[in-house]
Amino acid sequence: MTALLRYAPRDFEGELERLAAQLRIAERERDEALQRAEQLETVLHGQFELRLGNRLQMRDVMCPWLTRSETIFLATLAITKRGVSRADMLTALSLYGGSRSDDAKMLDVLLCKIRRKARERGIDVGIRVVRARGWRIVPERLEAVRDLLWGER
């Protein structure tokens, strides 16, 4: 036992507090990662429960004036309320056959094209940047964008 104490840090309680703080940070990061994974699972499976009880699925998305990648981008935003991160958007695009690129700059280009095409048709898609999160559609425009993509329900 005395041999073990010889190798113990001098400030044992301080070391325990430091380790406890690191553990709390790791637990918080784990919880955030689990929440993000749950949100991504919702996005990637294309199912979002609507107030009317309908199910929206990616295969049902139709918007003739948008490319496939632009449609997937907009639909991914339309099936979430809290917003979508760049990483999640890249994953959604690659899974649903949009773009195979992992270039985050490509997302800015897609967003610009969606906004321009919508503006040409007099439509406000209401996509806003959520700082340190990604993008989301403002709540006032969410139902209109869903109707645009999935048609009248």
PDB file of C-alpha atoms in Angstrom:
ATOM      1  CA  MET A   1       0.000   0.000   0.000  1.00  0.00           C
ATOM      2  CA  THR A   2       2.790   2.445   0.852  1.00  0.00           C
ATOM      3  CA  ALA A   3       4.305   1.731  -2.551  1.00  0.00           C
ATOM      4  CA  LEU A   4       1.051   2.843  -4.243  1.00  0.00           C
ATOM      5  CA  LEU A   5       0.892   6.066  -2.250  1.00  0.00           C
ATOM      6  CA  ARG A   6       4.358   6.922  -3.441  1.00  0.00           C
ATOM      7  CA  TYR A   7       3.005   7.127  -7.033  1.00  0.00           C
ATOM      8  CA  ALA A   8      -0.219   8.986  -6.193  1.00  0.00           C
ATOM      9  CA  PRO A   9      -0.346  12.679  -7.208  1.00  0.00           C
ATOM     10  CA  ARG A  10       0.537  15.103  -4.448  1.00  0.00           C
ATOM     11  CA  ASP A  11      -2.708  17.061  -4.887  1.00  0.00           C
ATOM     12  CA  PHE A  12      -4.998  14.014  -4.943  1.00  0.00           C
ATOM     13  CA  GLU A  13      -8.248  15.961  -4.288  1.00  0.00           C
ATOM     14  CA  GLY A  14      -7.370  18.568  -6.905  1.00  0.00           C
ATOM     15  CA  GLU A  15      -6.729  15.797  -9.384  1.00  0.00           C
ATOM     16  CA  LEU A  16     -10.100  14.211  -8.533  1.00  0.00           C
ATOM     17  CA  GLU A  17     -11.888  17.540  -9.091  1.00  0.00           C
ATOM     18  CA  ARG A  18     -10.147  17.974 -12.452  1.00  0.00           C
ATOM     19  CA  LEU A  19     -11.152  14.457 -13.511  1.00  0.00           C
ATOM     20  CA  ALA A  20     -14.740  15.017 -12.326  1.00  0.00           C
ATOM     21  CA  ALA A  21     -14.916  18.228 -14.397  1.00  0.00           C
ATOM     22  CA  GLN A  22     -13.614  16.368 -17.459  1.00  0.00           C
ATOM     23  CA  LEU A  23     -16.197  13.656 -16.881  1.00  0.00           C
ATOM     24  CA  ARG A  24     -19.022  16.226 -16.728  1.00  0.00           C
ATOM     25  CA  ILE A  25     -17.825  17.780 -20.003  1.00  0.00           C
ATOM     26  CA  ALA A  26     -17.639  14.343 -21.651  1.00  0.00           C
ATOM     27  CA  GLU A  27     -21.151  13.483 -20.445  1.00  0.00           C
ATOM     28  CA  ARG A  28     -22.539  16.762 -21.787  1.00  0.00           C
ATOM     29  CA  GLU A  29     -20.836  16.172 -25.149  1.00  0.00           C
ATOM     30  CA  ARG A  30     -22.201  12.608 -25.222  1.00  0.00           C
ATOM     31  CA  ASP A  31     -25.731  13.886 -24.543  1.00  0.00           C
ATOM     32  CA  GLU A  32     -25.399  16.475 -27.325  1.00  0.00           C
ATOM     33  CA  ALA A  33     -24.084  13.806 -29.711  1.00  0.00           C
ATOM     34  CA  LEU A  34     -26.990  11.490 -28.871  1.00  0.00           C
ATOM     35  CA  GLN A  35     -29.470  14.302 -29.461  1.00  0.00           C
ATOM     36  CA  ARG A  36     -27.820  15.119 -32.791  1.00  0.00           C
ATOM     37  CA  ALA A  37     -27.829  11.441 -33.778  1.00  0.00           C
ATOM     38  CA  GLU A  38     -31.528  11.195 -32.966  1.00  0.00           C
ATOM     39  CA  GLN A  39     -32.259  14.263 -35.078  1.00  0.00           C
ATOM     40  CA  LEU A  40     -30.120  12.925 -37.923  1.00  0.00           C
ATOM     41  CA  GLU A  41     -31.923   9.587 -37.756  1.00  0.00           C
ATOM     42  CA  THR A  42     -35.214  11.432 -38.163  1.00  0.00           C
ATOM     43  CA  VAL A  43     -33.842  13.332 -41.153  1.00  0.00           C
ATOM     44  CA  LEU A  44     -32.218  10.350 -42.815  1.00  0.00           C
ATOM     45  CA  HIS A  45     -35.225   8.092 -42.527  1.00  0.00           C
ATOM     46  CA  GLY A  46     -37.334  10.847 -44.031  1.00  0.00           C
ATOM     47  CA  GLN A  47     -40.129  10.500 -41.542  1.00  0.00           C
ATOM     48  CA  PHE A  48     -41.507  13.430 -39.652  1.00  0.00           C
ATOM     49  CA  GLU A  49     -44.852  13.281 -37.897  1.00  0.00           C
ATOM     50  CA  LEU A  50     -47.056  16.143 -39.014  1.00  0.00           C
ATOM     51  CA  ARG A  51     -49.897  17.626 -37.039  1.00  0.00           C
ATOM     52  CA  LEU A  52     -52.280  16.017 -39.514  1.00  0.00           C
ATOM     53  CA  GLY A  53     -50.813  12.584 -38.851  1.00  0.00           C
ATOM     54  CA  ASN A  54     -49.352  12.209 -42.350  1.00  0.00           C
ATOM     55  CA  ARG A  55     -45.866  10.912 -42.953  1.00  0.00           C
ATOM     56  CA  LEU A  56     -43.473  12.767 -45.218  1.00  0.00           C
ATOM     57  CA  GLN A  57     -40.863  10.664 -46.982  1.00  0.00           C
ATOM     58  CA  MET A  58     -37.975  11.667 -49.203  1.00  0.00           C
ATOM     59  CA  ARG A  59     -39.110   9.437 -52.050  1.00  0.00           C
ATOM     60  CA  ASP A  60     -42.348  11.445 -52.271  1.00  0.00           C
ATOM     61  CA  VAL A  61     -40.594  14.799 -52.753  1.00  0.00           C
ATOM     62  CA  MET A  62     -41.307  16.619 -55.998  1.00  0.00           C
ATOM     63  CA  CYS A  63     -40.295  20.097 -57.047  1.00  0.00           C
ATOM     64  CA  PRO A  64     -39.822  20.355 -60.820  1.00  0.00           C
ATOM     65  CA  TRP A  65     -37.882  23.633 -60.805  1.00  0.00           C
ATOM     66  CA  LEU A  66     -35.198  22.396 -58.381  1.00  0.00           C
ATOM     67  CA  THR A  67     -32.437  19.898 -59.073  1.00  0.00           C
ATOM     68  CA  ARG A  68     -32.351  16.660 -57.091  1.00  0.00           C
ATOM     69  CA  SER A  69     -29.664  17.989 -54.717  1.00  0.00           C
ATOM     70  CA  GLU A  70     -31.559  21.253 -54.186  1.00  0.00           C
ATOM     71  CA  THR A  71     -34.777  19.350 -53.516  1.00  0.00           C
ATOM     72  CA  ILE A  72     -33.073  17.071 -50.989  1.00  0.00           C
ATOM     73  CA  PHE A  73     -31.505  20.101 -49.302  1.00  0.00           C
ATOM     74  CA  LEU A  74     -34.860  21.863 -48.987  1.00  0.00           C
ATOM     75  CA  ALA A  75     -36.738  18.693 -47.969  1.00  0.00           C
ATOM     76  CA  THR A  76     -34.185  17.918 -45.257  1.00  0.00           C
ATOM     77  CA  LEU A  77     -34.788  21.370 -43.797  1.00  0.00           C
ATOM     78  CA  ALA A  78     -38.551  20.965 -44.159  1.00  0.00           C
ATOM     79  CA  ILE A  79     -38.726  17.786 -42.083  1.00  0.00           C
ATOM     80  CA  THR A  80     -36.863  19.253 -39.117  1.00  0.00           C
ATOM     81  CA  LYS A  81     -37.879  22.079 -36.815  1.00  0.00           C
ATOM     82  CA  ARG A  82     -34.646  22.810 -35.021  1.00  0.00           C
ATOM     83  CA  GLY A  83     -32.289  23.073 -37.965  1.00  0.00           C
ATOM     84  CA  VAL A  84     -29.735  20.959 -39.775  1.00  0.00           C
ATOM     85  CA  SER A  85     -25.956  21.150 -39.449  1.00  0.00           C
ATOM     86  CA  ARG A  86     -23.544  21.110 -42.386  1.00  0.00           C
ATOM     87  CA  ALA A  87     -22.379  17.591 -41.526  1.00  0.00           C
ATOM     88  CA  ASP A  88     -25.947  16.286 -41.338  1.00  0.00           C
ATOM     89  CA  MET A  89     -26.859  17.993 -44.610  1.00  0.00           C
ATOM     90  CA  LEU A  90     -23.857  16.450 -46.402  1.00  0.00           C
ATOM     91  CA  THR A  91     -24.866  13.033 -45.065  1.00  0.00           C
ATOM     92  CA  ALA A  92     -28.480  13.479 -46.180  1.00  0.00           C
ATOM     93  CA  LEU A  93     -27.383  14.566 -49.653  1.00  0.00           C
ATOM     94  CA  SER A  94     -25.072  11.582 -50.098  1.00  0.00           C
ATOM     95  CA  LEU A  95     -27.640   9.079 -48.767  1.00  0.00           C
ATOM     96  CA  TYR A  96     -30.501  10.275 -50.943  1.00  0.00           C
ATOM     97  CA  GLY A  97     -28.498  10.413 -54.152  1.00  0.00           C
ATOM     98  CA  GLY A  98     -27.967  14.124 -54.341  1.00  0.00           C
ATOM     99  CA  SER A  99     -24.384  15.272 -54.405  1.00  0.00           C
ATOM    100  CA  ARG A 100     -21.546  12.887 -53.604  1.00  0.00           C
ATOM    101  CA  SER A 101     -19.258  15.759 -52.654  1.00  0.00           C
ATOM    102  CA  ASP A 102     -18.153  16.288 -49.096  1.00  0.00           C
ATOM    103  CA  ASP A 103     -17.315  19.924 -49.801  1.00  0.00           C
ATOM    104  CA  ALA A 104     -19.166  22.129 -47.323  1.00  0.00           C
ATOM    105  CA  LYS A 105     -18.860  25.105 -49.721  1.00  0.00           C
ATOM    106  CA  MET A 106     -21.137  23.212 -52.110  1.00  0.00           C
ATOM    107  CA  LEU A 107     -23.905  23.587 -49.508  1.00  0.00           C
ATOM    108  CA  ASP A 108     -23.640  27.378 -49.688  1.00  0.00           C
ATOM    109  CA  VAL A 109     -23.964  27.158 -53.474  1.00  0.00           C
ATOM    110  CA  LEU A 110     -27.060  24.941 -53.205  1.00  0.00           C
ATOM    111  CA  LEU A 111     -28.631  27.328 -50.713  1.00  0.00           C
ATOM    112  CA  CYS A 112     -27.936  30.307 -52.970  1.00  0.00           C
ATOM    113  CA  LYS A 113     -29.483  28.511 -55.969  1.00  0.00           C
ATOM    114  CA  ILE A 114     -32.589  27.489 -53.994  1.00  0.00           C
ATOM    115  CA  ARG A 115     -33.148  31.045 -52.793  1.00  0.00           C
ATOM    116  CA  ARG A 116     -32.596  32.496 -56.287  1.00  0.00           C
ATOM    117  CA  LYS A 117     -34.962  30.040 -58.000  1.00  0.00           C
ATOM    118  CA  ALA A 118     -37.617  30.558 -55.328  1.00  0.00           C
ATOM    119  CA  ARG A 119     -37.286  34.348 -55.552  1.00  0.00           C
ATOM    120  CA  GLU A 120     -37.724  34.158 -59.371  1.00  0.00           C
ATOM    121  CA  ARG A 121     -41.063  32.429 -58.715  1.00  0.00           C
ATOM    122  CA  GLY A 122     -42.115  34.867 -55.989  1.00  0.00           C
ATOM    123  CA  ILE A 123     -41.687  32.294 -53.214  1.00  0.00           C
ATOM    124  CA  ASP A 124     -40.081  32.968 -49.846  1.00  0.00           C
ATOM    125  CA  VAL A 125     -38.638  29.672 -48.610  1.00  0.00           C
ATOM    126  CA  GLY A 126     -37.656  31.278 -45.294  1.00  0.00           C
ATOM    127  CA  ILE A 127     -34.288  29.546 -44.871  1.00  0.00           C
ATOM    128  CA  ARG A 128     -32.273  31.198 -42.122  1.00  0.00           C
ATOM    129  CA  VAL A 129     -28.799  30.553 -40.770  1.00  0.00           C
ATOM    130  CA  VAL A 130     -28.761  29.332 -37.181  1.00  0.00           C
ATOM    131  CA  ARG A 131     -25.491  30.418 -35.666  1.00  0.00           C
ATOM    132  CA  ALA A 132     -23.222  27.504 -34.711  1.00  0.00           C
ATOM    133  CA  ARG A 133     -25.959  25.080 -35.835  1.00  0.00           C
ATOM    134  CA  GLY A 134     -26.611  25.240 -39.575  1.00  0.00           C
ATOM    135  CA  TRP A 135     -29.881  26.211 -41.243  1.00  0.00           C
ATOM    136  CA  ARG A 136     -33.581  26.008 -40.591  1.00  0.00           C
ATOM    137  CA  ILE A 137     -36.802  27.179 -42.163  1.00  0.00           C
ATOM    138  CA  VAL A 138     -38.581  29.833 -40.144  1.00  0.00           C
ATOM    139  CA  PRO A 139     -41.741  28.445 -38.520  1.00  0.00           C
ATOM    140  CA  GLU A 140     -44.041  30.812 -40.445  1.00  0.00           C
ATOM    141  CA  ARG A 141     -42.870  29.370 -43.780  1.00  0.00           C
ATOM    142  CA  LEU A 142     -42.545  25.707 -42.805  1.00  0.00           C
ATOM    143  CA  GLU A 143     -46.041  24.578 -43.849  1.00  0.00           C
ATOM    144  CA  ALA A 144     -45.814  26.480 -47.158  1.00  0.00           C
ATOM    145  CA  VAL A 145     -42.473  24.849 -47.989  1.00  0.00           C
ATOM    146  CA  ARG A 146     -43.852  21.409 -47.095  1.00  0.00           C
ATOM    147  CA  ASP A 147     -46.839  22.011 -49.376  1.00  0.00           C
ATOM    148  CA  LEU A 148     -44.433  23.091 -52.125  1.00  0.00           C
ATOM    149  CA  LEU A 149     -42.415  19.871 -51.804  1.00  0.00           C
ATOM    150  CA  TRP A 150     -45.041  17.266 -50.967  1.00  0.00           C
ATOM    151  CA  GLY A 151     -48.120  18.941 -52.427  1.00  0.00           C
ATOM    152  CA  GLU A 152     -51.358  19.685 -50.629  1.00  0.00           C
ATOM    153  CA  ARG A 153     -52.012  17.197 -47.830  1.00  0.00           C
TER     154      ARG A 153
END
